[in-house]
CSV table of C-alpha atoms in Angstrom, one decimal:
chain,number,residue,atom,x,y,z
V,1,MET,CA,-12.3,-6.5,54.3
V,2,ALA,CA,-9.0,-5.0,53.1
V,3,LEU,CA,-7.4,-5.9,56.4
V,4,VAL,CA,-8.7,-9.4,56.2
V,5,ALA,CA,-7.5,-9.7,52.6
V,6,ALA,CA,-4.0,-8.4,53.6
V,7,LEU,CA,-3.8,-10.9,56.6
V,8,ALA,CA,-5.0,-13.7,54.3
V,9,ILE,CA,-2.2,-12.9,51.9
V,10,SER,CA,0.4,-12.4,54.6
V,11,LEU,CA,-0.3,-15.7,56.4
V,12,GLY,CA,-2.1,-17.9,53.8
V,13,ILE,CA,0.4,-17.8,51.0
V,14,PRO,CA,3.4,-18.9,53.0
V,15,GLY,CA,1.3,-21.5,54.7
V,16,ILE,CA,0.1,-22.9,51.4
V,17,HIS,CA,3.6,-22.7,49.9
V,18,PHE,CA,5.2,-24.8,52.7
V,19,PHE,CA,2.3,-27.3,52.7
V,20,PHE,CA,2.8,-28.0,49.0
V,21,ALA,CA,6.6,-27.9,49.3
V,22,TYR,CA,6.4,-30.5,52.1
V,23,ASN,CA,4.1,-32.8,50.0
V,24,TYR,CA,6.4,-32.4,47.0
V,25,HIS,CA,9.5,-33.4,48.9
V,26,ASP,CA,7.6,-36.2,50.6
V,27,THR,CA,6.5,-37.7,47.2
V,28,VAL,CA,9.9,-37.3,45.7
V,29,LEU,CA,11.6,-38.8,48.7
V,30,LYS,CA,9.3,-41.8,48.7
V,31,ALA,CA,10.0,-42.4,45.0
V,32,GLN,CA,13.8,-42.1,45.6
V,33,THR,CA,13.6,-44.4,48.7
V,34,SER,CA,11.7,-47.0,46.6
V,35,ILE,CA,14.5,-46.8,43.9
V,36,LEU,CA,17.3,-46.9,46.5
V,37,ALA,CA,15.7,-50.0,48.2
V,38,GLN,CA,16.0,-52.1,45.0
V,39,PRO,CA,19.8,-52.7,45.0
V,40,LEU,CA,19.7,-53.2,48.8
V,41,GLN,CA,16.9,-55.7,48.4
V,42,ARG,CA,18.9,-57.5,45.8
V,43,MET,CA,21.9,-57.7,48.2
V,44,ILE,CA,19.6,-59.3,50.8
V,45,ASN,CA,18.2,-61.8,48.3
V,46,LEU,CA,21.6,-62.8,47.1
V,47,ASN,CA,23.3,-63.0,50.5
V,48,PRO,CA,20.6,-63.1,53.2
V,49,MET,CA,22.9,-64.2,56.0
V,50,ILE,CA,25.9,-62.0,55.5
V,51,TRP,CA,24.8,-58.9,53.6
V,52,THR,CA,25.1,-56.8,56.7
V,53,PHE,CA,28.8,-57.4,56.8
V,54,ASP,CA,29.4,-55.8,53.4
V,55,SER,CA,29.6,-52.3,54.9
V,56,GLU,CA,31.5,-50.8,52.0
V,57,ALA,CA,28.9,-51.8,49.4
V,58,ILE,CA,26.0,-50.7,51.6
V,59,GLN,CA,27.6,-47.3,52.3
V,60,ASP,CA,28.3,-46.9,48.6
V,61,LEU,CA,24.6,-47.5,47.7
V,62,LEU,CA,23.5,-45.2,50.5
V,63,SER,CA,25.8,-42.4,49.3
V,64,ARG,CA,24.8,-42.4,45.6
V,65,GLY,CA,23.2,-39.3,44.4
V,66,ILE,CA,23.5,-37.3,47.6
V,67,ALA,CA,24.7,-33.8,46.7
V,68,ASP,CA,25.0,-32.5,50.2
V,69,HIS,CA,25.4,-34.7,53.3
V,70,LYS,CA,24.1,-31.8,55.5
V,71,VAL,CA,20.8,-32.0,53.7
V,72,GLU,CA,20.1,-35.7,53.5
V,73,VAL,CA,21.1,-38.7,55.5
V,74,ARG,CA,20.3,-42.3,54.6
V,75,ARG,CA,20.5,-45.2,57.1
V,76,VAL,CA,19.9,-49.0,57.2
V,77,LYS,CA,18.8,-50.2,60.6
V,78,GLN,CA,17.9,-53.5,62.1
V,79,LEU,CA,14.3,-53.9,63.2
V,80,ASN,CA,15.3,-53.3,66.8
V,81,GLY,CA,16.6,-49.9,65.8
V,82,LYS,CA,20.3,-50.8,65.8
V,83,LEU,CA,22.3,-49.0,63.0
V,84,ILE,CA,23.8,-51.2,60.3
V,85,GLU,CA,25.2,-48.6,58.0
V,86,SER,CA,24.7,-44.9,57.2
V,87,SER,CA,25.7,-42.5,54.5
V,88,PRO,CA,28.2,-39.7,55.5
V,89,GLY,CA,26.7,-37.1,57.7
V,90,LEU,CA,24.8,-37.0,61.0
V,91,VAL,CA,21.1,-36.7,61.6
V,92,SER,CA,21.9,-34.1,64.3
V,93,GLU,CA,23.5,-31.9,61.7
V,94,LEU,CA,20.4,-31.7,59.6
V,95,ALA,CA,18.7,-28.4,59.9
V,96,TRP,CA,15.1,-28.3,61.2
V,97,PRO,CA,12.5,-29.2,59.9
V,98,THR,CA,13.2,-32.7,58.6
V,99,ILE,CA,11.1,-35.3,56.8
V,100,THR,CA,11.7,-39.0,57.2
V,101,VAL,CA,10.7,-41.9,54.9
V,102,ARG,CA,11.1,-45.5,55.9
V,103,GLN,CA,10.8,-48.7,53.9
V,104,GLN,CA,11.2,-52.2,55.1
V,105,LEU,CA,13.7,-54.5,53.5
V,106,MET,CA,12.4,-58.1,53.1
V,107,ASP,CA,13.9,-61.6,53.0
V,108,GLN,CA,11.5,-64.4,52.1
V,109,GLU,CA,8.6,-62.0,52.6
V,110,GLN,CA,9.8,-61.3,56.2
V,111,PRO,CA,11.1,-57.9,57.2
V,112,VAL,CA,14.8,-58.1,58.2
V,113,ALA,CA,15.9,-54.4,58.2
V,114,GLU,CA,14.6,-50.9,57.5
V,115,LEU,CA,15.8,-48.3,55.1
V,116,GLU,CA,15.4,-44.8,56.5
V,117,VAL,CA,15.9,-41.5,54.6
V,118,ILE,CA,16.0,-38.2,56.5
V,119,TYR,CA,15.8,-35.0,54.5
V,120,SER,CA,16.2,-31.4,55.7
V,121,LEU,CA,13.4,-29.0,54.6
V,122,ASP,CA,15.6,-26.0,55.6
V,123,SER,CA,15.7,-24.7,52.1
V,124,ALA,CA,11.9,-25.0,51.7
V,125,LEU,CA,11.5,-23.3,55.1
V,126,SER,CA,13.9,-20.5,54.0
V,127,ILE,CA,11.8,-19.9,50.8
V,128,THR,CA,8.7,-19.9,52.9
V,129,LYS,CA,10.1,-17.3,55.2
V,130,LEU,CA,11.0,-15.2,52.1
V,131,VAL,CA,7.5,-15.6,50.8
V,132,ALA,CA,6.1,-14.5,54.1
V,133,LEU,CA,8.3,-11.4,54.2
V,134,MET,CA,7.3,-10.5,50.6
V,135,SER,CA,3.6,-11.1,51.2
V,136,THR,CA,3.6,-9.1,54.5
V,137,THR,CA,5.5,-6.1,53.1
V,138,ALA,CA,3.8,-6.0,49.7
V,139,GLY,CA,0.3,-6.3,51.2
V,140,PHE,CA,-2.4,-4.9,49.0
V,141,ALA,CA,0.1,-3.5,46.4
V,142,ILE,CA,0.8,-7.0,45.0
V,143,PHE,CA,-2.5,-8.6,45.9
V,144,TRP,CA,-3.4,-9.5,42.4
V,145,PHE,CA,0.1,-10.9,41.6
V,146,LEU,CA,0.3,-13.1,44.7
V,147,SER,CA,-3.2,-14.4,44.0
V,148,GLN,CA,-2.1,-15.6,40.6
V,149,PHE,CA,1.5,-16.7,40.9
V,150,PRO,CA,1.0,-19.4,43.5
V,151,LEU,CA,-1.7,-21.0,41.4
V,152,ARG,CA,0.7,-21.3,38.5
V,153,MET,CA,3.5,-22.4,40.7
V,154,LEU,CA,1.4,-25.0,42.4
V,155,GLU,CA,0.0,-26.3,39.2
V,156,LYS,CA,3.5,-26.8,37.8
V,157,SER,CA,4.6,-28.5,41.1
V,158,TRP,CA,1.6,-30.8,41.0
V,159,ARG,CA,2.4,-31.8,37.4
V,160,ARG,CA,6.0,-32.4,38.4
V,161,ILE,CA,4.9,-34.5,41.4
V,162,ASN,CA,2.6,-36.6,39.2
V,163,TYR,CA,5.3,-37.1,36.7
V,164,LEU,CA,7.9,-38.2,39.3
V,165,ALA,CA,5.4,-40.6,40.8
V,166,SER,CA,4.9,-42.4,37.5
V,167,TYR,CA,8.1,-41.9,35.5
V,168,ASP,CA,11.8,-42.2,36.0
V,169,ALA,CA,13.3,-38.7,36.0
V,170,LEU,CA,16.5,-39.8,34.4
V,171,THR,CA,15.3,-41.8,31.4
V,172,GLY,CA,11.7,-40.7,31.0
V,173,LEU,CA,10.6,-44.3,31.2
V,174,PRO,CA,7.7,-45.6,33.4
V,175,ASN,CA,8.9,-46.5,36.9
V,176,ARG,CA,8.3,-49.7,38.8
V,177,PRO,CA,4.8,-48.9,40.2
V,178,THR,CA,3.6,-47.7,36.8
V,179,PHE,CA,5.1,-50.9,35.2
V,180,LEU,CA,3.3,-53.1,37.7
V,181,GLU,CA,0.0,-51.3,37.1
V,182,GLN,CA,0.4,-51.7,33.3
V,183,LEU,CA,1.3,-55.3,33.7
V,184,SER,CA,-1.9,-55.9,35.8
V,185,ARG,CA,-4.0,-54.2,33.1
V,186,VAL,CA,-2.6,-56.2,30.2
V,187,ILE,CA,-2.9,-59.5,32.1
V,188,GLU,CA,-6.6,-58.7,32.8
V,189,ASP,CA,-7.0,-58.0,29.0
V,190,VAL,CA,-5.9,-61.6,28.0
V,191,GLU,CA,-9.2,-63.1,26.7
V,192,CYS,CA,-8.2,-65.9,24.4
V,193,PRO,CA,-5.5,-68.7,24.3
V,194,SER,CA,-3.6,-67.0,21.5
V,195,GLN,CA,-3.0,-63.9,23.6
V,196,THR,CA,0.2,-63.9,25.7
V,197,VAL,CA,2.0,-61.5,27.9
V,198,ILE,CA,5.8,-61.9,28.0
V,199,ILE,CA,7.9,-59.8,30.3
V,200,HIS,CA,11.6,-59.3,30.0
V,201,CYS,CA,13.8,-58.4,32.9
V,202,ILE,CA,16.9,-56.7,31.6
V,203,ASP,CA,20.1,-56.1,33.6
V,204,LEU,CA,22.9,-54.0,32.1
V,205,ASP,CA,26.2,-55.9,32.5
V,206,HIS,CA,29.3,-54.1,33.9
V,207,PHE,CA,27.3,-51.0,34.8
V,208,LYS,CA,29.0,-50.7,38.2
V,209,ALA,CA,32.4,-50.7,36.6
V,210,VAL,CA,31.4,-47.7,34.4
V,211,ASN,CA,30.2,-45.8,37.5
V,212,ASP,CA,33.4,-46.7,39.4
V,213,THR,CA,35.8,-45.7,36.6
V,214,LEU,CA,34.1,-42.8,34.8
V,215,GLY,CA,31.8,-41.5,37.5
V,216,HIS,CA,28.1,-41.3,38.2
V,217,ALA,CA,27.5,-38.6,35.5
V,218,ALA,CA,28.8,-41.0,32.9
V,219,GLY,CA,26.7,-43.7,34.4
V,220,ASP,CA,23.6,-41.5,34.1
V,221,THR,CA,24.5,-40.8,30.4
V,222,LEU,CA,24.9,-44.5,29.8
V,223,LEU,CA,21.4,-45.2,31.3
V,224,ARG,CA,19.8,-42.6,29.1
V,225,GLN,CA,21.6,-43.9,25.9
V,226,ALA,CA,20.7,-47.5,26.8
V,227,ALA,CA,17.1,-46.6,27.3
V,228,GLU,CA,17.0,-44.9,24.0
V,229,ARG,CA,18.5,-47.9,22.2
V,230,MET,CA,16.0,-50.2,23.8
V,231,ARG,CA,13.1,-47.9,22.8
V,232,ASP,CA,14.2,-48.2,19.2
V,233,CYS,CA,14.0,-52.0,19.4
V,234,ILE,CA,10.5,-52.5,20.7
V,235,ARG,CA,7.1,-52.3,18.9
V,236,LYS,CA,4.3,-49.8,19.5
V,237,GLY,CA,2.2,-51.1,22.3
V,238,ASP,CA,5.1,-52.7,24.2
V,239,THR,CA,6.0,-51.1,27.6
V,240,LEU,CA,9.6,-50.4,28.6
V,241,ALA,CA,10.3,-49.3,32.1
V,242,ARG,CA,13.2,-48.6,34.4
V,243,MET,CA,12.9,-50.6,37.6
V,244,GLY,CA,15.8,-49.0,39.4
V,245,GLY,CA,19.6,-48.9,39.2
V,246,ASP,CA,20.7,-50.7,36.0
V,247,GLU,CA,17.5,-52.8,35.9
V,248,PHE,CA,14.9,-52.4,33.1
V,249,ALA,CA,11.7,-54.4,32.3
V,250,LEU,CA,9.7,-54.8,29.2
V,251,ILE,CA,6.1,-56.0,28.6
V,252,GLN,CA,5.7,-57.7,25.2
V,253,THR,CA,2.0,-58.2,24.1
V,254,ASN,CA,0.1,-58.3,20.8
V,255,GLU,CA,0.0,-62.1,20.7
V,256,ALA,CA,3.8,-62.4,21.0
V,257,THR,CA,5.2,-65.9,20.9
V,258,PRO,CA,8.3,-67.3,22.7
V,259,LYS,CA,10.1,-67.1,19.4
V,260,ASP,CA,9.2,-63.4,19.1
V,261,ALA,CA,10.4,-62.9,22.6
V,262,ALA,CA,13.7,-64.7,21.9
V,263,THR,CA,14.2,-62.6,18.8
V,264,LEU,CA,13.6,-59.4,20.7
V,265,ALA,CA,15.8,-60.4,23.5
V,266,ALA,CA,18.7,-61.2,21.1
V,267,ARG,CA,18.1,-57.8,19.4
V,268,LEU,CA,18.2,-56.0,22.8
V,269,ILE,CA,21.4,-57.8,23.8
V,270,ALA,CA,23.0,-57.0,20.5
V,271,THR,CA,22.2,-53.3,20.6
V,272,LEU,CA,23.3,-53.0,24.2
V,273,SER,CA,26.6,-54.8,23.3
V,274,GLU,CA,27.5,-52.2,20.8
V,275,PRO,CA,30.0,-49.5,22.0
V,276,PHE,CA,28.9,-46.4,24.0
V,277,GLU,CA,30.7,-43.1,23.8
V,278,LEU,CA,31.0,-41.7,27.3
V,279,GLU,CA,33.3,-38.9,28.4
V,280,GLY,CA,35.2,-39.2,25.2
V,281,LYS,CA,35.9,-42.9,25.8
V,282,THR,CA,34.5,-46.0,24.1
V,283,THR,CA,32.8,-48.2,26.6
V,284,PHE,CA,31.3,-51.7,26.3
V,285,ILE,CA,28.7,-53.2,28.6
V,286,GLY,CA,26.1,-55.7,27.3
V,287,ALA,CA,23.0,-57.1,29.0
V,288,SER,CA,21.5,-60.3,30.5
V,289,ILE,CA,17.8,-61.0,30.1
V,290,GLY,CA,15.3,-63.2,31.9
V,291,MET,CA,11.8,-63.8,30.4
V,292,ALA,CA,8.5,-65.2,31.8
V,293,ILE,CA,5.2,-65.9,30.0
V,294,HIS,CA,1.6,-65.4,31.0
V,295,SER,CA,-1.3,-66.9,29.0
V,296,GLN,CA,-4.8,-68.4,29.6
V,297,ASN,CA,-3.2,-71.8,29.7
V,298,ASN,CA,-0.5,-70.7,32.1
V,299,PRO,CA,-1.9,-67.9,34.2
V,300,VAL,CA,0.5,-66.1,36.5
V,301,ALA,CA,-0.1,-63.2,38.9
V,302,PRO,CA,1.8,-59.9,38.0
V,303,ASP,CA,4.1,-60.0,41.0
V,304,GLN,CA,4.9,-63.7,40.5
V,305,LEU,CA,5.5,-63.1,36.8
V,306,LEU,CA,8.1,-60.5,37.6
V,307,LYS,CA,9.7,-62.9,40.1
V,308,ASN,CA,9.8,-65.6,37.5
V,309,ALA,CA,11.6,-63.3,35.1
V,310,ASP,CA,14.0,-62.3,37.9
V,311,MET,CA,14.8,-66.0,38.5
V,312,ALA,CA,15.4,-66.5,34.7
V,313,ILE,CA,17.8,-63.6,34.6
V,314,TYR,CA,19.6,-65.0,37.7
V,315,LYS,CA,19.9,-68.2,35.7
V,316,SER,CA,21.3,-66.3,32.7
V,317,LYS,CA,24.0,-64.7,34.8
V,318,SER,CA,24.9,-68.0,36.5
V,319,VAL,CA,25.7,-69.4,33.0
V,320,ARG,CA,27.4,-66.4,31.6
V,321,ARG,CA,26.6,-62.7,31.0
V,322,GLY,CA,25.2,-61.5,27.7
V,323,ILE,CA,22.5,-64.2,27.2
V,324,TYR,CA,18.8,-64.6,27.7
V,325,HIS,CA,16.9,-67.3,29.5
V,326,PHE,CA,13.2,-68.3,29.8
V,327,PHE,CA,11.7,-69.2,33.2
V,328,HIS,CA,10.7,-72.8,33.7
V,329,GLU,CA,9.4,-74.5,36.8
V,330,ASP,CA,12.6,-76.3,37.6
V,331,LEU,CA,14.4,-72.9,38.0
V,332,ASP,CA,12.8,-72.4,41.4
V,333,GLN,CA,14.3,-75.6,42.7
V,334,GLU,CA,17.6,-74.8,41.1
V,335,LEU,CA,17.8,-71.4,42.8
V,336,ARG,CA,16.7,-72.9,46.1
V,337,ALA,CA,19.6,-75.4,45.8
V,338,ARG,CA,22.0,-72.6,45.0
V,339,LYS,CA,20.8,-70.6,48.0
V,340,GLN,CA,21.4,-73.7,50.2
V,341,LEU,CA,24.8,-74.1,48.7
V,342,GLU,CA,25.6,-70.4,49.4
V,343,SER,CA,24.5,-70.9,53.0
V,344,ASP,CA,26.6,-74.0,53.4
V,345,LEU,CA,29.6,-72.2,52.0
V,346,ILE,CA,29.4,-69.6,54.7
V,347,VAL,CA,29.3,-72.4,57.3
V,348,ALA,CA,32.2,-74.3,55.5
V,349,LEU,CA,34.5,-71.3,55.7
V,350,ARG,CA,33.7,-70.7,59.4
V,351,GLU,CA,34.1,-74.4,60.3
V,352,GLU,CA,37.1,-74.9,58.0
V,353,GLN,CA,35.5,-77.7,56.0
V,354,PHE,CA,37.9,-77.1,53.1
V,355,VAL,CA,40.9,-79.2,52.4
V,356,LEU,CA,43.8,-79.1,49.9
V,357,HIS,CA,44.8,-82.2,48.0
V,358,TYR,CA,48.2,-82.1,46.4
V,359,GLN,CA,48.5,-83.6,42.9
V,360,PRO,CA,52.1,-84.5,42.0
V,361,GLN,CA,53.7,-83.1,38.8
V,362,ILE,CA,56.1,-85.6,37.3
V,363,ASP,CA,58.9,-85.1,34.7
V,364,PRO,CA,58.0,-87.9,32.2
V,365,SER,CA,61.6,-88.2,31.0
V,366,CYS,CA,63.1,-89.2,34.3
V,367,GLY,CA,60.1,-89.9,36.5
V,368,GLN,CA,61.2,-87.3,39.0
V,369,MET,CA,58.6,-85.4,41.0
V,370,LEU,CA,59.1,-81.7,40.2
V,371,GLY,CA,56.3,-80.3,42.4
V,372,VAL,CA,52.7,-80.5,43.3
V,373,GLU,CA,49.5,-78.7,42.4
V,374,ALA,CA,47.2,-77.7,45.3
V,375,LEU,CA,43.6,-78.7,44.5
V,376,LEU,CA,40.8,-77.2,46.7
V,377,ARG,CA,38.2,-79.6,47.9
V,378,TRP,CA,35.2,-79.1,50.2
V,379,HIS,CA,34.5,-81.8,52.8
V,380,HIS,CA,30.8,-81.4,53.1
V,381,PRO,CA,29.3,-83.1,56.2
V,382,GLU,CA,26.4,-84.5,54.2
V,383,ARG,CA,27.5,-84.6,50.5
V,384,GLY,CA,31.0,-85.7,51.1
V,385,LEU,CA,34.0,-84.5,49.1
V,386,ILE,CA,33.0,-81.8,46.6
V,387,PRO,CA,35.4,-80.6,43.8
V,388,SER,CA,36.2,-76.9,43.4
V,389,ASN,CA,34.4,-76.6,40.0
V,390,VAL,CA,31.1,-77.1,41.8
V,391,PHE,CA,31.4,-74.2,44.3
V,392,VAL,CA,34.2,-71.8,43.4
V,393,SER,CA,32.1,-70.0,40.7
V,394,ILE,CA,29.4,-69.5,43.3
V,395,ALA,CA,31.9,-68.3,46.0
V,396,GLU,CA,33.1,-65.7,43.5
V,397,THR,CA,29.7,-64.1,43.5
V,398,MET,CA,29.8,-63.8,47.3
V,399,PRO,CA,32.2,-61.9,49.7
V,400,LEU,CA,33.9,-65.2,50.4
V,401,MET,CA,36.6,-65.5,47.8
V,402,SER,CA,39.0,-63.2,49.6
V,403,PRO,CA,39.0,-65.1,53.0
V,404,LEU,CA,39.0,-68.4,51.1
V,405,THR,CA,42.0,-67.4,49.0
V,406,ARG,CA,43.8,-66.3,52.2
V,407,TRP,CA,43.1,-69.8,53.7
V,408,ILE,CA,44.4,-71.5,50.5
V,409,PHE,CA,47.6,-69.5,50.6
V,410,ARG,CA,48.2,-70.1,54.3
V,411,THR,CA,47.6,-73.8,54.0
V,412,ALA,CA,49.7,-74.2,50.8
V,413,CYS,CA,52.6,-72.3,52.4
V,414,ALA,CA,52.4,-74.4,55.5
V,415,ALA,CA,52.7,-77.5,53.3
V,416,GLY,CA,55.6,-75.9,51.5
V,417,LYS,CA,57.5,-75.5,54.7
V,418,ARG,CA,57.1,-79.3,55.2
V,419,TRP,CA,58.3,-80.0,51.7
V,420,PRO,CA,61.0,-77.4,51.0
V,421,GLU,CA,62.4,-79.3,48.0
V,422,LEU,CA,59.0,-79.2,46.1
V,423,LYS,CA,57.4,-76.3,44.2
V,424,ILE,CA,53.7,-75.9,45.0
V,425,ALA,CA,51.3,-74.4,42.4
V,426,VAL,CA,48.1,-72.7,43.6
V,427,ASN,CA,45.1,-71.9,41.4
V,428,VAL,CA,43.7,-68.4,41.9
V,429,PRO,CA,40.5,-67.1,40.3
V,430,PRO,CA,41.3,-64.3,37.8
V,431,THR,CA,39.0,-61.9,39.7
V,432,MET,CA,41.4,-62.0,42.7
V,433,PHE,CA,44.1,-60.3,40.7
V,434,GLU,CA,41.8,-57.2,40.4
V,435,ARG,CA,42.0,-56.7,44.2
V,436,ASP,CA,44.3,-54.2,45.8
V,437,ASP,CA,45.2,-56.6,48.6
V,438,MET,CA,46.3,-59.5,46.5
V,439,VAL,CA,50.0,-58.8,47.1
V,440,GLU,CA,49.4,-58.4,50.8
V,441,MET,CA,47.7,-61.8,50.9
V,442,VAL,CA,50.7,-63.5,49.4
V,443,ASN,CA,53.2,-61.7,51.6
V,444,SER,CA,51.1,-62.5,54.7
V,445,ALA,CA,51.0,-66.2,53.8
V,446,LEU,CA,54.7,-66.3,53.1
V,447,ALA,CA,55.6,-64.5,56.4
């Protein structure tokens, strides 16, 4: 029996350790993959036809939070297995054994790509080897200790796994799956017309700029501070969750009215617009909020309710940042029209449907023409001539503004060569002056 017990300790403890270590990493990796898929999914939803061309943004998202590229590799692949983009590092460099988690990326409920995260369990294996060595050499001398310590360690690991499966490790808020479960429960509890469920989708404005300028550590601090401020604004019984990235969501119950929701949304925007102290610097962000309502008179499924709030926040951002908006039925049609316009813009740039009209600038004192102003127009094959104020603001949200500005510069400079005696003024969106290649664009057009 003593030999059997010694063998059980020598082989059983390391086997159990690696089994639970594997399941721990598998659960954490699935949660991280689900969080990582959110901004990628948003890129697809915003630009379903060209998102794969934005390699820099995709690689930036894939690289976030990776401490060691020799331990974890993240890849986005087409459904046929062709690689779209990958984080730094090679799968072949990952030490054996590895664990892989995959999640499909959807467009209009159809899979268009696959997110794949490969993680090396070499550190877990090394610990397992050490446990095996200790259990083998210690034998009966540490039988009691090794029969107790794994139980405590496994209990702690299990509690940690359950916590990570339900809560966001950074802010301590419920995560997306927990939020959806809670939303389903509160919707089921609606029993009379006076009861409502109102959800708020909250996006932090200018969060990416904070990450880019102050670093991810400052971004994490900002998320924690923002979560704490929002906690202070809500009532007991309301549920605040982090959905991923800079996105939060709130379930407002207790017979809340649209007026109550608007008041809360305004309070949230106000508190998030106050300055944050990060890395010794004062930083301002703000927030945009979209809201959707469920009641007995207007029943909405949980997933659809969340989509409605997402559409409302999209509407808020299309007007201007730092405001809130309620979902209404016309929003769906508006967003479909915007999506169609975005698709048409891509075709317009490829097929050169844009034209420049030149408006003369006259000196009123003598009637002499001093120059012309180049005005951008879109010669749409179905809608005719469209002025720039209809589509430029949309183009600025897509990776189209840079090639479109290059075309404007080239075309205006070509006209300038034909009219050397005239000055030509060109309107340029302010965001273009933030680009590093702005000077190169001008020089290239003048060459």
